[in-house]
mmCIF file of C-alpha atoms in Angstrom:
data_model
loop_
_atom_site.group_PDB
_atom_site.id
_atom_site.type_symbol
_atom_site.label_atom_id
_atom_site.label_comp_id
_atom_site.label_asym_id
_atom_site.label_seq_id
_atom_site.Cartn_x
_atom_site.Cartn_y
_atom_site.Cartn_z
ATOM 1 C CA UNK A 4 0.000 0.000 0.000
ATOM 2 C CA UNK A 5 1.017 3.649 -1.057
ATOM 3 C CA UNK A 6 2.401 6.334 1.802
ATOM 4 C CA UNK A 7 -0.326 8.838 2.431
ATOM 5 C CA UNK A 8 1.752 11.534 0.874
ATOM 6 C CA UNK A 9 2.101 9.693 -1.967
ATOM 7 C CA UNK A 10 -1.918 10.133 -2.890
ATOM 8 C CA UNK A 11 -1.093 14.205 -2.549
ATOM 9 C CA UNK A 12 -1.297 15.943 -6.039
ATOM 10 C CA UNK A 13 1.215 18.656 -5.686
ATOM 11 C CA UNK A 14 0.387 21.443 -8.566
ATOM 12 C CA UNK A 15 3.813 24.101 -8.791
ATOM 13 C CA UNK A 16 3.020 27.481 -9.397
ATOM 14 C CA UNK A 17 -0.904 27.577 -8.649
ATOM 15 C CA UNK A 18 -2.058 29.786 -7.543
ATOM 16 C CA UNK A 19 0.808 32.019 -7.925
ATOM 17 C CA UNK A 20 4.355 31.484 -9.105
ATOM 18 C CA UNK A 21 6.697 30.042 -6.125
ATOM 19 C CA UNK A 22 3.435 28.426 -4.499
ATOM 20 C CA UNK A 23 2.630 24.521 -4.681
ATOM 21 C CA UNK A 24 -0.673 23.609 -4.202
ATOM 22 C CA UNK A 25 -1.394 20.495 -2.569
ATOM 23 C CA UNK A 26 -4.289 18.835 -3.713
ATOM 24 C CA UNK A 27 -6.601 16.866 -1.334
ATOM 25 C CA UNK A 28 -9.151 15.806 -4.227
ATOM 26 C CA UNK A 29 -6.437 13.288 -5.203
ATOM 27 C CA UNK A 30 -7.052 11.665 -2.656
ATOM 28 C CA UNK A 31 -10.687 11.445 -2.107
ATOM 29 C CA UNK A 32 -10.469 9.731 -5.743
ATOM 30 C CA UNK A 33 -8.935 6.751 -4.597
ATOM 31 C CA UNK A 34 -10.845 4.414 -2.376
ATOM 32 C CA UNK A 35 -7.508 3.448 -0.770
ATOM 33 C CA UNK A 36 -6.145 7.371 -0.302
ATOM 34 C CA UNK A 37 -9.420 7.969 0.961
ATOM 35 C CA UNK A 38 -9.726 5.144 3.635
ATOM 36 C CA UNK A 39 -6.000 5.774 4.438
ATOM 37 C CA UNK A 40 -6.459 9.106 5.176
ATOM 38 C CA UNK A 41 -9.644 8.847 7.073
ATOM 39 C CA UNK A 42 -8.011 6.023 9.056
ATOM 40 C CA UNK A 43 -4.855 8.106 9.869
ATOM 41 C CA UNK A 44 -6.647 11.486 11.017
ATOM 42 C CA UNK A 45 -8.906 9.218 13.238
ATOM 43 C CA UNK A 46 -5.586 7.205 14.568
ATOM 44 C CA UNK A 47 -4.759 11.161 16.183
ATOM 45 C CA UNK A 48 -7.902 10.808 18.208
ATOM 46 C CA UNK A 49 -7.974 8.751 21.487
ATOM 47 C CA UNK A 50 -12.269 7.518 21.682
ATOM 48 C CA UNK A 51 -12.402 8.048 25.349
ATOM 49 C CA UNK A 52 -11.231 11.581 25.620
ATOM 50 C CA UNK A 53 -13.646 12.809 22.596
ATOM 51 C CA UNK A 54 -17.783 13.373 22.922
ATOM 52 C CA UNK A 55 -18.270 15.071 19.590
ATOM 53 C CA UNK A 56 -16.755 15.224 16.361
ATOM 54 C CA UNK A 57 -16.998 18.791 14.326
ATOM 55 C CA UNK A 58 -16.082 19.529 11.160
ATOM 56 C CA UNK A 59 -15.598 22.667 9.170
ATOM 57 C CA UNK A 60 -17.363 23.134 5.634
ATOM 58 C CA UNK A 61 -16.694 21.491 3.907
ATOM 59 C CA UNK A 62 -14.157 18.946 3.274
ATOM 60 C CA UNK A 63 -14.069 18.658 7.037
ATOM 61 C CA UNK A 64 -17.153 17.349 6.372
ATOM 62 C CA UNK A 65 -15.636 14.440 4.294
ATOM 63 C CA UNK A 66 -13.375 13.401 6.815
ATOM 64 C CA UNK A 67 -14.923 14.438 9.664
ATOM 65 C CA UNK A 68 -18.551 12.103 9.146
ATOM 66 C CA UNK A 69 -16.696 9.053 8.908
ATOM 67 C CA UNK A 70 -14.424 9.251 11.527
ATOM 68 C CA UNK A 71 -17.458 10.369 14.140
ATOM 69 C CA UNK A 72 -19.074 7.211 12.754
ATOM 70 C CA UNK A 73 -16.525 4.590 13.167
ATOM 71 C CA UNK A 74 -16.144 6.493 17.106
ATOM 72 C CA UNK A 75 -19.697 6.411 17.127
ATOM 73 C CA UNK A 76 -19.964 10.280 18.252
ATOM 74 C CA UNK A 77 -21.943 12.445 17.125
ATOM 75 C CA UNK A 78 -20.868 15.033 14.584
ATOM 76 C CA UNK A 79 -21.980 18.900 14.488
ATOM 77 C CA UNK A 80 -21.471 20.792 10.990
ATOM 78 C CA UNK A 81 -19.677 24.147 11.375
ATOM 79 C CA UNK A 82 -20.707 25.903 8.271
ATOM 80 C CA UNK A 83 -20.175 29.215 6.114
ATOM 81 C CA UNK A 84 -22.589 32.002 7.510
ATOM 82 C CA UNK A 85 -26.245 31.675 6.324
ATOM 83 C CA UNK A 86 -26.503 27.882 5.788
ATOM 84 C CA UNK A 87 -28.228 26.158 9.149
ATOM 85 C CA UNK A 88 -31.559 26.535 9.175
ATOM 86 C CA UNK A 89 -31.952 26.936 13.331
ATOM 87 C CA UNK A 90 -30.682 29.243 15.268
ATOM 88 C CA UNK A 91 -27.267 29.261 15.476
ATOM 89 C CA UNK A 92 -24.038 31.403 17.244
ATOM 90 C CA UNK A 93 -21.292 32.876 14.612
ATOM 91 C CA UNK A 94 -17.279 33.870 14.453
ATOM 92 C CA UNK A 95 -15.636 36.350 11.759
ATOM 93 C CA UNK A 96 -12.350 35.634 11.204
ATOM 94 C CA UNK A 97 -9.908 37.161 8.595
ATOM 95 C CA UNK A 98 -8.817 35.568 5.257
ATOM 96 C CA UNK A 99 -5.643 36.582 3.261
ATOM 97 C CA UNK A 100 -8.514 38.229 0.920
ATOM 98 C CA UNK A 101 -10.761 40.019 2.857
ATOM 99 C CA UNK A 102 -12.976 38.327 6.084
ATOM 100 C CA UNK A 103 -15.476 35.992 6.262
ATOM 101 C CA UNK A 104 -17.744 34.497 8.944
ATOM 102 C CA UNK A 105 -18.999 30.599 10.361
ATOM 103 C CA UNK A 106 -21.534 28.839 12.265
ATOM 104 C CA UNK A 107 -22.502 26.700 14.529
ATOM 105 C CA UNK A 108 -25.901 25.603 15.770
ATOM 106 C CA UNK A 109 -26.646 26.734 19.016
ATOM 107 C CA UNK A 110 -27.832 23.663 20.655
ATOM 108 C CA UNK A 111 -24.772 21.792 18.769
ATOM 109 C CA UNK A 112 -22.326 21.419 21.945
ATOM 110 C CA UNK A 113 -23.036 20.911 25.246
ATOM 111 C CA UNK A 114 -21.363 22.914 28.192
ATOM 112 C CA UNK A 115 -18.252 20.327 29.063
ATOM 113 C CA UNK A 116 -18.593 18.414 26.188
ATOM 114 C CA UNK A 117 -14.900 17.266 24.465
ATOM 115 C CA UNK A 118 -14.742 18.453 20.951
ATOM 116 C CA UNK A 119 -12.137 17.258 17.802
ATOM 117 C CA UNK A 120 -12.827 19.621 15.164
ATOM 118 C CA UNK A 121 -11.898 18.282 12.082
ATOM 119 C CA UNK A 122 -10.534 20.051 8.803
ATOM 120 C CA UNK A 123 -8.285 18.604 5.561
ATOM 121 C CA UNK A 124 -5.638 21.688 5.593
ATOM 122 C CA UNK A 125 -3.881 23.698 8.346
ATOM 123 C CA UNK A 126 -2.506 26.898 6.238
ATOM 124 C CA UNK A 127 -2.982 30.403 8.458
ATOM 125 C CA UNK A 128 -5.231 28.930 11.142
ATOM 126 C CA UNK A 129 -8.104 31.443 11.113
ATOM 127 C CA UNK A 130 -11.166 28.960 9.933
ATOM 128 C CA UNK A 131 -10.074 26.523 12.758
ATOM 129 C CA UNK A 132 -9.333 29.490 15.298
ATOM 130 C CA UNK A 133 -13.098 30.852 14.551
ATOM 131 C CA UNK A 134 -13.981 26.986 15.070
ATOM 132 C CA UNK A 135 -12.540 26.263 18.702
ATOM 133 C CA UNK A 136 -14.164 29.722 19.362
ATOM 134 C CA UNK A 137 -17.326 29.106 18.343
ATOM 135 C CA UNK A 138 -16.663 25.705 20.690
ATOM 136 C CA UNK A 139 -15.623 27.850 23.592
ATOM 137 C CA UNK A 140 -18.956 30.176 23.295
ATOM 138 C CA UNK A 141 -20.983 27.292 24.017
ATOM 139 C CA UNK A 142 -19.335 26.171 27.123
ATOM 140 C CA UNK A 143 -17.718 22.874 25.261
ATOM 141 C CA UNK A 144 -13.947 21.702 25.486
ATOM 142 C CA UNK A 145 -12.006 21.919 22.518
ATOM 143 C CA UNK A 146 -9.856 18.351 22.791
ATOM 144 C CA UNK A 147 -7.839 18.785 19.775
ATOM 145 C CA UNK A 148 -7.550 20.091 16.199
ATOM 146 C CA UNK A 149 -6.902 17.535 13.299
ATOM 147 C CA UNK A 150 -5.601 18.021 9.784
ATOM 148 C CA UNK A 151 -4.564 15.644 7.125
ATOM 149 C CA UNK A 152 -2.504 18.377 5.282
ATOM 150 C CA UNK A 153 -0.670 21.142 7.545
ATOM 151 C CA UNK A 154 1.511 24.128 5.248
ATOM 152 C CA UNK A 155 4.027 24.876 8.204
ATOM 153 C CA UNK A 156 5.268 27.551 6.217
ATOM 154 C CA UNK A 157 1.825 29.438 6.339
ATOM 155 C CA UNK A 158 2.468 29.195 10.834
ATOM 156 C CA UNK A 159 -0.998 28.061 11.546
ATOM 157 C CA UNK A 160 -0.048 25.908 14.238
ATOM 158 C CA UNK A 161 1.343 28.946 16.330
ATOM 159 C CA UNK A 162 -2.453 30.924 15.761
ATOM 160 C CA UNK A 163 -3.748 27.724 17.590
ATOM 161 C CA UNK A 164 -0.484 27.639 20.008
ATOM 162 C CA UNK A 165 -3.240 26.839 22.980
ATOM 163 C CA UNK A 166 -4.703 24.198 21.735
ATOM 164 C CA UNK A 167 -3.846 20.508 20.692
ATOM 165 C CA UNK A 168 -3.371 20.489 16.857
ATOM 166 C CA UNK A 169 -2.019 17.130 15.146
ATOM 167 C CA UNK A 170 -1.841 16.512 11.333
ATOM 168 C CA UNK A 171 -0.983 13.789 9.395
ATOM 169 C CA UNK A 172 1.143 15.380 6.505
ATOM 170 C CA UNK A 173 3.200 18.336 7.456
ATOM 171 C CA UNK A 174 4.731 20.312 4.318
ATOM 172 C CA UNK A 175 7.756 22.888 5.332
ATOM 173 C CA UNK A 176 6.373 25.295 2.416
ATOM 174 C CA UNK A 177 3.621 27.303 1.899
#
């Protein structure tokens, strides 16, 4: 069987000259890159210190339903402002473009409860910072922070410095 890495499309020079883009939908195109990944994010996740599983829109959604599944936990969507149809509590955070803004259904986490918050791609951090915020607001426990792909070069790991972040691929670059 293949490395994870190995099921990474890397693209040079998208979308800029001097960046590489590394390309998750690779991976969800092969049944084994797919179960391999899903199988190594959810390896980063001890059962018994987890209640929920959350995942950001939306390829945390991908990775994130299947692991709460096999942990049988339930799993709360975090989505893009505008999207849940109850009422819900929401978290701006900054982009390298602009801002934009998440949510979280207001009855999704119980005070105490231990949440992994699930996403494909560390890069600057904000989308997963909003997300342990949102957490927070409702009174739950952010566990830990998973990735399949982290872009150390990009330093989102220090914007979640108080938190537990683990990621299966780490790329020095951007």
């Amino acid at each position: 069987m293949k490395k994870i890495e190995e099921y990474v499309r890397s693209i040079p020079d998208f979308p800029e000259p001097g960046i590489i883009f590394r390309d998750v939908t690779s991976v969800l195109q092969d049944a084994d890159g797919l179960q391999l990944a899903i199988d190594k994010m959810q390896a980063l996740i001890d059962k018994d210190e987890v209640d929920v599983i959350a995942g950001t829109e939306s390829r945390g959604f991908i990775f994130g339903a299947p692991i709460a599944y096999n942990l049988h936990k339930p799993f709360v969507l975090i989505r893009k402002k505008g999207k849940l149809p109850c009422e819900t509590i929401s978290e701006k955070y900054d982009l390298e473009y602009g801002s934009a803004e998440i949510e979280m259904h207001k009855d999704a986490i119980r005070p105490g409860q231990r949440v992994v918050i699930i996403d494909d791609l560390l890069a600057t951090g904000g989308t997963v910072e909003a997300c342990n915020k949102l957490v927070k607001q409702l009174g739950g426990v952010v566990a830990k922070n998973v990735f399949l792909i982290e872009l150390a070069g990009l330093k989102g790991r220090e914007k979640l410095a108080d938190y537990d972040v683990e990621s299966v691929i780490c790329y020095e670059g951007k």
